Amino acid sequence: MSFAGFPEAALDFYDDLEIENTKAFWEEHIQTYRTAVAEPMTALTDDLADEFGSAKLFRPYRDVRFSKDKTPYKTHQGAYVAVAPATGYYVQIGAPGVRVGGGIYDVSTDRLAAIRSAIVHERHGAELIEIAETLTSAGWEFGGDRLKTAPRGFPKDHPRIGLLRHKTFTAMRDYGFDEMIHTPELVERIRVDWRETTPLIEWILRHGNDAP
């Protein structure tokens, strides 16, 4: 089945789930989730698999074991194409619409040390700066989790302290309620988007795999 667009029912489903995040609501509307959310997301990622690889749809259930928020269900559906541990391409649908991105969202101590070593390298660090600037100028939100201050072993006035404070590195873009998300056009839009995030992912793969 080719992707035909996310139906309005997908947005309505998550609007309602944010208000009534309960098992009773979920069981009553499970068929809507399947036909308006899960099946279109599967079709979307299948249409992109020829270039980027197979995607994993995240489970809709929240892990509430260590959270004060005990609502049982996620209020969005994400899908992820992994090219390395915690590194790859992302798309999600939720009440705010469609969100697209790429990068690395969870970094081991060794990988982060390798990335920071590359950031302070004259040429490798300059490459990441150029990638971040290119993404930002193209309308991407270049971000990720950050420390509030300098990481241990680096001076607070290091010229690349902004990048060194990162614990993860992501590029994200929102399409919100753009009518395009309800059409097959979304496939090619995301294809272009993921291509734009590929330089960031490739930089991470080159420099973030081995401890220095």
CSV table of C-alpha atoms in Angstrom, one decimal:
chain,number,residue,atom,x,y,z
A,1,MET,CA,0.0,0.0,0.0
A,2,SER,CA,1.5,3.4,-1.1
A,3,PHE,CA,1.2,6.4,1.3
A,4,ALA,CA,-1.8,8.5,0.5
A,5,GLY,CA,-1.4,11.0,3.3
A,6,PHE,CA,-2.3,11.1,7.0
A,7,PRO,CA,-6.1,11.5,7.4
A,8,GLU,CA,-7.6,14.3,9.5
A,9,ALA,CA,-8.7,11.5,11.8
A,10,ALA,CA,-5.0,11.0,12.9
A,11,LEU,CA,-4.8,14.6,14.2
A,12,ASP,CA,-8.3,14.3,15.8
A,13,PHE,CA,-7.3,11.0,17.5
A,14,TYR,CA,-4.3,12.6,19.2
A,15,ASP,CA,-6.3,15.7,20.1
A,16,ASP,CA,-8.7,13.5,21.9
A,17,LEU,CA,-6.0,11.3,23.5
A,18,GLU,CA,-4.3,14.3,25.0
A,19,ILE,CA,-7.6,15.1,26.8
A,20,GLU,CA,-8.5,11.5,27.7
A,21,ASN,CA,-5.3,9.5,28.0
A,22,THR,CA,-6.9,6.3,29.4
A,23,LYS,CA,-7.1,2.6,28.7
A,24,ALA,CA,-10.8,2.9,28.1
A,25,PHE,CA,-10.4,5.6,25.4
A,26,TRP,CA,-7.6,3.6,23.8
A,27,GLU,CA,-9.6,0.4,23.6
A,28,GLU,CA,-12.6,2.2,22.2
A,29,HIS,CA,-10.5,3.9,19.5
A,30,ILE,CA,-7.9,1.3,18.7
A,31,GLN,CA,-9.2,0.8,15.2
A,32,THR,CA,-8.8,4.5,14.5
A,33,TYR,CA,-5.2,4.3,15.7
A,34,ARG,CA,-4.6,1.4,13.4
A,35,THR,CA,-6.2,2.8,10.2
A,36,ALA,CA,-5.5,6.5,10.6
A,37,VAL,CA,-2.1,6.4,12.3
A,38,ALA,CA,-0.2,3.1,12.3
A,39,GLU,CA,-1.1,2.0,8.7
A,40,PRO,CA,-0.3,5.3,7.0
A,41,MET,CA,3.0,5.6,9.0
A,42,THR,CA,4.0,2.2,7.9
A,43,ALA,CA,3.1,3.0,4.2
A,44,LEU,CA,5.1,6.3,4.5
A,45,THR,CA,8.2,4.7,5.8
A,46,ASP,CA,7.9,1.7,3.4
A,47,ASP,CA,7.9,4.2,0.5
A,48,LEU,CA,11.2,5.7,1.8
A,49,ALA,CA,12.8,2.4,2.6
A,50,ASP,CA,14.4,2.0,-0.9
A,51,GLU,CA,16.7,4.9,-0.1
A,52,PHE,CA,17.0,5.0,3.7
A,53,GLY,CA,16.3,1.5,4.9
A,54,SER,CA,13.5,-0.1,6.9
A,55,ALA,CA,11.9,1.9,9.7
A,56,LYS,CA,10.8,0.8,13.2
A,57,LEU,CA,7.5,2.2,14.5
A,58,PHE,CA,7.8,2.9,18.2
A,59,ARG,CA,5.3,1.3,20.5
A,60,PRO,CA,2.4,3.6,21.5
A,61,TYR,CA,2.8,2.7,25.2
A,62,ARG,CA,4.7,5.0,27.6
A,63,ASP,CA,7.2,3.6,30.1
A,64,VAL,CA,5.7,5.0,33.4
A,65,ARG,CA,7.9,3.0,35.8
A,66,PHE,CA,10.0,6.0,36.8
A,67,SER,CA,7.7,8.9,35.8
A,68,LYS,CA,5.4,11.0,37.9
A,69,ASP,CA,3.2,11.2,34.8
A,70,LYS,CA,1.3,7.9,34.7
A,71,THR,CA,-0.7,8.5,31.6
A,72,PRO,CA,-0.3,5.2,29.7
A,73,TYR,CA,-0.1,6.2,26.0
A,74,LYS,CA,2.2,8.4,23.9
A,75,THR,CA,0.5,11.4,22.3
A,76,HIS,CA,2.4,10.9,19.1
A,77,GLN,CA,3.5,8.1,16.8
A,78,GLY,CA,7.1,8.0,15.9
A,79,ALA,CA,9.1,6.0,13.3
A,80,TYR,CA,12.8,5.7,13.1
A,81,VAL,CA,15.3,4.4,10.6
A,82,ALA,CA,18.5,3.4,12.5
A,83,VAL,CA,21.8,3.5,10.6
A,84,ALA,CA,23.8,3.1,13.9
A,85,PRO,CA,22.9,2.8,17.6
A,86,ALA,CA,20.6,5.7,18.4
A,87,THR,CA,21.6,7.4,15.1
A,88,GLY,CA,19.3,7.8,12.1
A,89,TYR,CA,16.2,9.4,10.6
A,90,TYR,CA,12.9,10.2,12.3
A,91,VAL,CA,9.3,11.2,11.6
A,92,GLN,CA,6.3,11.5,13.8
A,93,ILE,CA,2.6,12.4,13.7
A,94,GLY,CA,0.7,13.8,16.7
A,95,ALA,CA,-1.8,16.5,17.6
A,96,PRO,CA,0.6,19.3,16.5
A,97,GLY,CA,1.0,17.7,13.1
A,98,VAL,CA,4.1,16.2,11.5
A,99,ARG,CA,7.7,16.5,12.7
A,100,VAL,CA,10.7,15.3,10.8
A,101,GLY,CA,14.4,15.0,11.8
A,102,GLY,CA,17.7,13.2,11.9
A,103,GLY,CA,20.8,12.8,14.1
A,104,ILE,CA,21.8,11.0,17.3
A,105,TYR,CA,19.5,11.0,20.3
A,106,ASP,CA,21.3,8.9,22.8
A,107,VAL,CA,25.1,8.8,23.2
A,108,SER,CA,27.3,6.5,25.2
A,109,THR,CA,30.1,8.0,27.2
A,110,ASP,CA,32.7,6.6,24.7
A,111,ARG,CA,30.9,7.9,21.7
A,112,LEU,CA,30.4,11.3,23.2
A,113,ALA,CA,34.1,11.5,24.1
A,114,ALA,CA,35.0,10.7,20.5
A,115,ILE,CA,32.5,13.3,19.2
A,116,ARG,CA,34.0,16.0,21.4
A,117,SER,CA,37.5,15.1,20.4
A,118,ALA,CA,36.4,15.6,16.8
A,119,ILE,CA,34.7,18.9,17.6
A,120,VAL,CA,38.0,20.4,19.0
A,121,HIS,CA,39.9,19.1,15.9
A,122,GLU,CA,40.5,22.0,13.6
A,123,ARG,CA,39.2,20.5,10.4
A,124,HIS,CA,36.6,18.0,11.8
A,125,GLY,CA,35.1,20.6,14.1
A,126,ALA,CA,34.9,23.1,11.3
A,127,GLU,CA,33.0,20.6,9.2
A,128,LEU,CA,30.4,20.2,12.0
A,129,ILE,CA,30.0,24.0,12.3
A,130,GLU,CA,29.4,24.2,8.5
A,131,ILE,CA,26.8,21.4,8.7
A,132,ALA,CA,25.0,23.1,11.5
A,133,GLU,CA,25.0,26.5,9.8
A,134,THR,CA,23.8,24.9,6.5
A,135,LEU,CA,20.9,23.2,8.3
A,136,THR,CA,20.0,26.3,10.3
A,137,SER,CA,20.0,28.5,7.1
A,138,ALA,CA,17.7,25.9,5.5
A,139,GLY,CA,15.1,26.3,8.3
A,140,TRP,CA,16.1,23.3,10.5
A,141,GLU,CA,16.2,23.5,14.2
A,142,PHE,CA,19.8,22.3,15.1
A,143,GLY,CA,19.6,21.1,18.7
A,144,GLY,CA,19.7,18.3,21.1
A,145,ASP,CA,20.2,17.9,24.8
A,146,ARG,CA,22.9,20.2,26.3
A,147,LEU,CA,24.9,20.7,29.4
A,148,LYS,CA,24.3,24.0,31.2
A,149,THR,CA,28.1,24.6,31.4
A,150,ALA,CA,31.3,23.3,29.9
A,151,PRO,CA,31.9,19.5,30.0
A,152,ARG,CA,34.7,18.3,32.2
A,153,GLY,CA,38.1,18.9,30.7
A,154,PHE,CA,37.1,21.8,28.5
A,155,PRO,CA,37.5,25.5,29.2
A,156,LYS,CA,34.3,27.5,29.4
A,157,ASP,CA,35.7,30.0,26.9
A,158,HIS,CA,36.6,27.3,24.3
A,159,PRO,CA,35.6,28.8,20.8
A,160,ARG,CA,33.4,25.7,20.1
A,161,ILE,CA,31.9,25.5,23.6
A,162,GLY,CA,28.4,25.7,22.1
A,163,LEU,CA,28.9,22.4,20.3
A,164,LEU,CA,30.9,20.9,23.2
A,165,ARG,CA,28.0,21.3,25.5
A,166,HIS,CA,25.8,19.0,23.4
A,167,LYS,CA,25.0,15.6,24.7
A,168,THR,CA,23.0,14.7,21.6
A,169,PHE,CA,22.9,16.2,18.1
A,170,THR,CA,19.6,16.5,16.1
A,171,ALA,CA,18.1,18.5,13.3
A,172,MET,CA,14.3,18.8,13.4
A,173,ARG,CA,11.7,20.4,11.3
A,174,ASP,CA,7.9,20.9,11.9
A,175,TYR,CA,5.2,20.8,9.2
A,176,GLY,CA,2.4,21.3,11.6
A,177,PHE,CA,-1.0,21.2,9.9
A,178,ASP,CA,0.3,21.9,6.4
A,179,GLU,CA,-2.2,20.5,4.0
A,180,MET,CA,0.6,18.6,2.3
A,181,ILE,CA,0.7,16.1,5.2
A,182,HIS,CA,-2.6,14.8,4.0
A,183,THR,CA,-1.3,14.0,0.6
A,184,PRO,CA,1.2,11.6,-1.1
A,185,GLU,CA,3.5,14.7,-1.5
A,186,LEU,CA,4.7,14.2,2.1
A,187,VAL,CA,6.8,11.2,1.0
A,188,GLU,CA,9.0,13.2,-1.4
A,189,ARG,CA,9.2,16.1,1.1
A,190,ILE,CA,10.5,13.8,3.8
A,191,ARG,CA,12.9,12.2,1.3
A,192,VAL,CA,14.4,15.6,0.6
A,193,ASP,CA,14.5,16.4,4.3
A,194,TRP,CA,16.3,13.2,5.3
A,195,ARG,CA,18.8,13.8,2.5
A,196,GLU,CA,19.5,17.3,4.1
A,197,THR,CA,20.2,15.7,7.5
A,198,THR,CA,22.5,13.0,6.0
A,199,PRO,CA,25.7,15.1,6.3
A,200,LEU,CA,25.1,15.4,10.1
A,201,ILE,CA,24.5,11.7,10.4
A,202,GLU,CA,27.5,10.9,8.3
A,203,TRP,CA,29.7,13.2,10.4
A,204,ILE,CA,28.5,11.4,13.5
A,205,LEU,CA,29.2,8.0,11.9
A,206,ARG,CA,32.8,9.1,11.0
A,207,HIS,CA,33.7,10.6,14.3
A,208,GLY,CA,31.4,9.1,16.9
A,209,ASN,CA,32.0,5.4,16.9
A,210,ASP,CA,35.3,4.9,18.8
A,211,ALA,CA,36.7,6.4,22.0
A,212,PRO,CA,39.7,8.7,21.4
